[in-house]
């Protein structure tokens, strides 16, 4: 188990502040955040490349805060791979084993096994020049795994790969984890976290904003930053203005402009309202239904998305609506036309400050 206790470090205007994390054995732990949030700095602290100005790092019951890099049993694969261009693939993988004075026969067995496991056995006697990005990455990964680290640190391992290689590398990393390797993976890509992680931490401006399982964090974001990072577009400041009564919804004032009804036990306070873009219905006329939120708006924009078409509608606040291409054709939607927007109270989530 790895535990970070109140870790902090300062670099001019940037700082990591009071970082507390627990990574269990065999976790696939993804640290998710935008560029400049402090993700890589935190990896380098774990690897021993940077000393924290405050806090402690505990691993398997031992304080390793001031432990030397080579004694940490933590392996870091850099984003740029950092493989030696003048060495062959074989020599790159074998390098740390030679440094540790491992016997030549053992080195040969381990290098060939790692290369075979990672699908680069046919490249052993080639130089890195001319290898693809995915091949270089596997060389760097094999070199790190040669040291049998208890924890593997990955810095944006998929960022420079094309779609096919990303898919293959995800499968490889999942297999490594399923075979018992504990992994801490840094990324800015929400989908990577969703596909790979069993636990996730969101970092923003040097601070951990939320941790938990991907389902918990992405279904219940606790800040606008997290909502935005996970692809949610309909998030608004809101203030409760009426108490919920039995069998009735709660009314909130959103962005100081419109009133919405939602299901919440909260009786007062301010926070954030999230509306799923796929839970909103568009219609030419007002629907006669159980939906308690219905507004006449105007179409502001239309654009394609991975899951259909997104329509931006102004109802006093800008609302993104995800519809199928079939619905787009049936409604004859075009920019500037009036349209009704409807959604249930249950489609809204209120997150208090």
Tab-separated table of C-alpha atoms in Angstrom, residues 44-199:
chain	number	residue	atom	x	y	z
A	44	UNK	CA	8.227	12.798	-9.682
A	45	UNK	CA	7.788	13.202	-5.930
A	46	UNK	CA	6.710	9.564	-5.699
A	47	UNK	CA	9.671	8.447	-7.803
A	48	UNK	CA	12.092	10.415	-5.612
A	49	UNK	CA	13.112	12.946	-8.272
A	50	UNK	CA	11.628	15.837	-6.272
A	51	UNK	CA	11.613	16.172	-2.495
A	52	UNK	CA	8.407	17.475	-0.943
A	53	UNK	CA	8.694	20.555	1.260
A	54	UNK	CA	6.102	19.046	3.585
A	55	UNK	CA	4.427	15.722	4.250
A	56	UNK	CA	5.316	12.040	4.145
A	57	UNK	CA	5.214	9.114	1.721
A	58	UNK	CA	4.579	5.694	3.244
A	59	UNK	CA	4.905	2.439	1.335
A	60	UNK	CA	4.173	-0.988	2.774
A	61	UNK	CA	4.390	0.414	6.299
A	62	UNK	CA	7.699	2.255	5.798
A	63	UNK	CA	8.354	5.978	5.528
A	64	UNK	CA	10.142	6.421	2.168
A	65	UNK	CA	9.934	10.221	1.975
A	66	UNK	CA	13.721	10.576	1.995
A	67	UNK	CA	14.569	7.191	0.516
A	68	UNK	CA	16.936	7.058	-2.461
A	69	UNK	CA	15.407	6.574	-5.908
A	70	UNK	CA	16.977	3.150	-6.444
A	71	UNK	CA	15.613	1.838	-3.134
A	72	UNK	CA	11.965	2.796	-3.580
A	73	UNK	CA	10.670	-0.142	-5.666
A	74	UNK	CA	8.816	2.434	-7.735
A	75	UNK	CA	9.322	2.625	-11.510
A	76	UNK	CA	8.562	5.687	-13.632
A	77	UNK	CA	7.957	5.618	-17.399
A	78	UNK	CA	8.466	9.156	-18.709
A	79	UNK	CA	6.158	10.728	-21.266
A	80	UNK	CA	9.030	11.083	-23.763
A	81	UNK	CA	10.189	7.480	-23.023
A	82	UNK	CA	13.840	8.555	-22.329
A	83	UNK	CA	15.328	5.468	-23.986
A	84	UNK	CA	19.006	5.469	-25.006
A	85	UNK	CA	19.298	6.074	-28.787
A	86	UNK	CA	22.768	4.489	-29.088
A	87	UNK	CA	21.679	1.224	-27.382
A	88	UNK	CA	19.703	-1.598	-28.987
A	89	UNK	CA	16.281	-2.490	-27.636
A	90	UNK	CA	17.892	-5.424	-25.819
A	91	UNK	CA	20.521	-3.160	-24.259
A	92	UNK	CA	17.917	-0.598	-23.211
A	93	UNK	CA	15.839	-3.203	-21.386
A	94	UNK	CA	18.945	-4.779	-19.831
A	95	UNK	CA	20.467	-1.470	-18.691
A	96	UNK	CA	19.016	-1.318	-15.142
A	97	UNK	CA	19.786	-4.998	-14.630
A	98	UNK	CA	23.454	-4.420	-15.468
A	99	UNK	CA	23.432	-1.479	-13.050
A	100	UNK	CA	22.201	-3.851	-10.337
A	101	UNK	CA	24.891	-6.392	-11.259
A	102	UNK	CA	22.362	-9.074	-12.207
A	103	UNK	CA	23.956	-12.203	-13.667
A	104	UNK	CA	24.232	-12.263	-17.461
A	105	UNK	CA	22.124	-15.411	-17.869
A	106	UNK	CA	19.328	-14.008	-15.700
A	107	UNK	CA	19.428	-10.756	-17.655
A	108	UNK	CA	19.008	-12.619	-20.942
A	109	UNK	CA	16.058	-14.651	-19.668
A	110	UNK	CA	14.259	-11.635	-18.222
A	111	UNK	CA	14.884	-9.331	-21.203
A	112	UNK	CA	13.551	-11.890	-23.658
A	113	UNK	CA	10.509	-12.667	-21.503
A	114	UNK	CA	9.589	-8.988	-21.076
A	115	UNK	CA	10.081	-8.324	-24.777
A	116	UNK	CA	7.854	-11.276	-25.663
A	117	UNK	CA	5.169	-10.257	-23.153
A	118	UNK	CA	5.090	-6.725	-24.579
A	119	UNK	CA	5.177	-7.783	-28.212
A	120	UNK	CA	8.628	-6.409	-29.072
A	121	UNK	CA	10.632	-9.636	-29.163
A	122	UNK	CA	11.333	-9.170	-32.878
A	123	UNK	CA	12.880	-5.744	-32.203
A	124	UNK	CA	15.505	-6.767	-29.638
A	125	UNK	CA	18.536	-6.038	-31.771
A	126	UNK	CA	17.270	-2.876	-33.452
A	127	UNK	CA	18.225	0.641	-32.400
A	128	UNK	CA	15.440	3.027	-31.296
A	129	UNK	CA	15.897	5.172	-34.418
A	130	UNK	CA	13.087	4.173	-36.748
A	131	UNK	CA	10.876	2.579	-34.094
A	132	UNK	CA	7.305	3.834	-33.853
A	133	UNK	CA	6.077	5.762	-30.838
A	134	UNK	CA	4.220	2.698	-29.609
A	135	UNK	CA	7.314	0.511	-29.959
A	136	UNK	CA	9.507	3.015	-28.112
A	137	UNK	CA	6.932	3.180	-25.356
A	138	UNK	CA	7.007	-0.602	-24.929
A	139	UNK	CA	10.785	-0.556	-24.760
A	140	UNK	CA	10.628	2.067	-21.993
A	141	UNK	CA	7.957	0.054	-20.206
A	142	UNK	CA	9.953	-3.185	-20.442
A	143	UNK	CA	13.053	-1.419	-19.094
A	144	UNK	CA	11.084	-0.168	-16.090
A	145	UNK	CA	9.388	-3.523	-15.467
A	146	UNK	CA	12.790	-5.241	-15.530
A	147	UNK	CA	13.359	-3.805	-12.051
A	148	UNK	CA	10.153	-5.492	-10.803
A	149	UNK	CA	8.684	-2.332	-9.235
A	150	UNK	CA	5.952	-2.678	-6.652
A	151	UNK	CA	4.327	0.393	-8.203
A	152	UNK	CA	4.503	1.446	-11.856
A	153	UNK	CA	4.148	5.185	-12.586
A	154	UNK	CA	2.970	6.193	-16.077
A	155	UNK	CA	3.131	9.794	-17.279
A	156	UNK	CA	0.573	10.362	-20.079
A	157	UNK	CA	1.360	6.962	-21.649
A	158	UNK	CA	-1.255	7.213	-24.422
A	159	UNK	CA	-1.037	10.878	-25.382
A	160	UNK	CA	1.228	10.511	-28.438
A	161	UNK	CA	-0.338	7.332	-29.864
A	162	UNK	CA	-2.871	7.019	-32.660
A	163	UNK	CA	-6.302	5.479	-32.039
A	164	UNK	CA	-5.274	1.913	-32.893
A	165	UNK	CA	-2.145	2.010	-30.740
A	166	UNK	CA	-4.076	3.600	-27.864
A	167	UNK	CA	-6.516	0.703	-27.903
A	168	UNK	CA	-3.717	-1.884	-28.004
A	169	UNK	CA	-1.794	-0.152	-25.224
A	170	UNK	CA	-4.878	0.064	-23.022
A	171	UNK	CA	-5.320	-3.695	-23.373
A	172	UNK	CA	-1.662	-4.247	-22.508
A	173	UNK	CA	-1.860	-2.016	-19.424
A	174	UNK	CA	-5.077	-3.678	-18.245
A	175	UNK	CA	-3.402	-7.075	-18.588
A	176	UNK	CA	-0.395	-5.887	-16.575
A	177	UNK	CA	-2.714	-4.699	-13.833
A	178	UNK	CA	-4.797	-7.894	-13.913
A	179	UNK	CA	-1.562	-9.851	-13.464
A	180	UNK	CA	-0.939	-8.008	-10.190
A	181	UNK	CA	0.943	-4.838	-11.134
A	182	UNK	CA	-0.088	-1.759	-9.151
A	183	UNK	CA	-0.251	1.220	-11.519
A	184	UNK	CA	-0.544	4.986	-11.044
A	185	UNK	CA	-1.388	6.562	-14.382
A	186	UNK	CA	-1.382	10.305	-15.054
A	187	UNK	CA	-3.590	11.700	-17.817
A	188	UNK	CA	-5.725	14.641	-18.911
A	189	UNK	CA	-8.080	12.291	-20.800
A	190	UNK	CA	-11.347	11.462	-19.040
A	191	UNK	CA	-11.962	8.409	-21.243
A	192	UNK	CA	-8.625	6.847	-20.254
A	193	UNK	CA	-9.651	7.076	-16.623
A	194	UNK	CA	-13.078	5.640	-17.373
A	195	UNK	CA	-11.668	2.666	-19.314
A	196	UNK	CA	-8.681	1.799	-17.114
A	197	UNK	CA	-9.110	2.944	-13.517
A	198	UNK	CA	-10.647	1.256	-10.530
A	199	UNK	CA	-9.892	4.447	-8.571
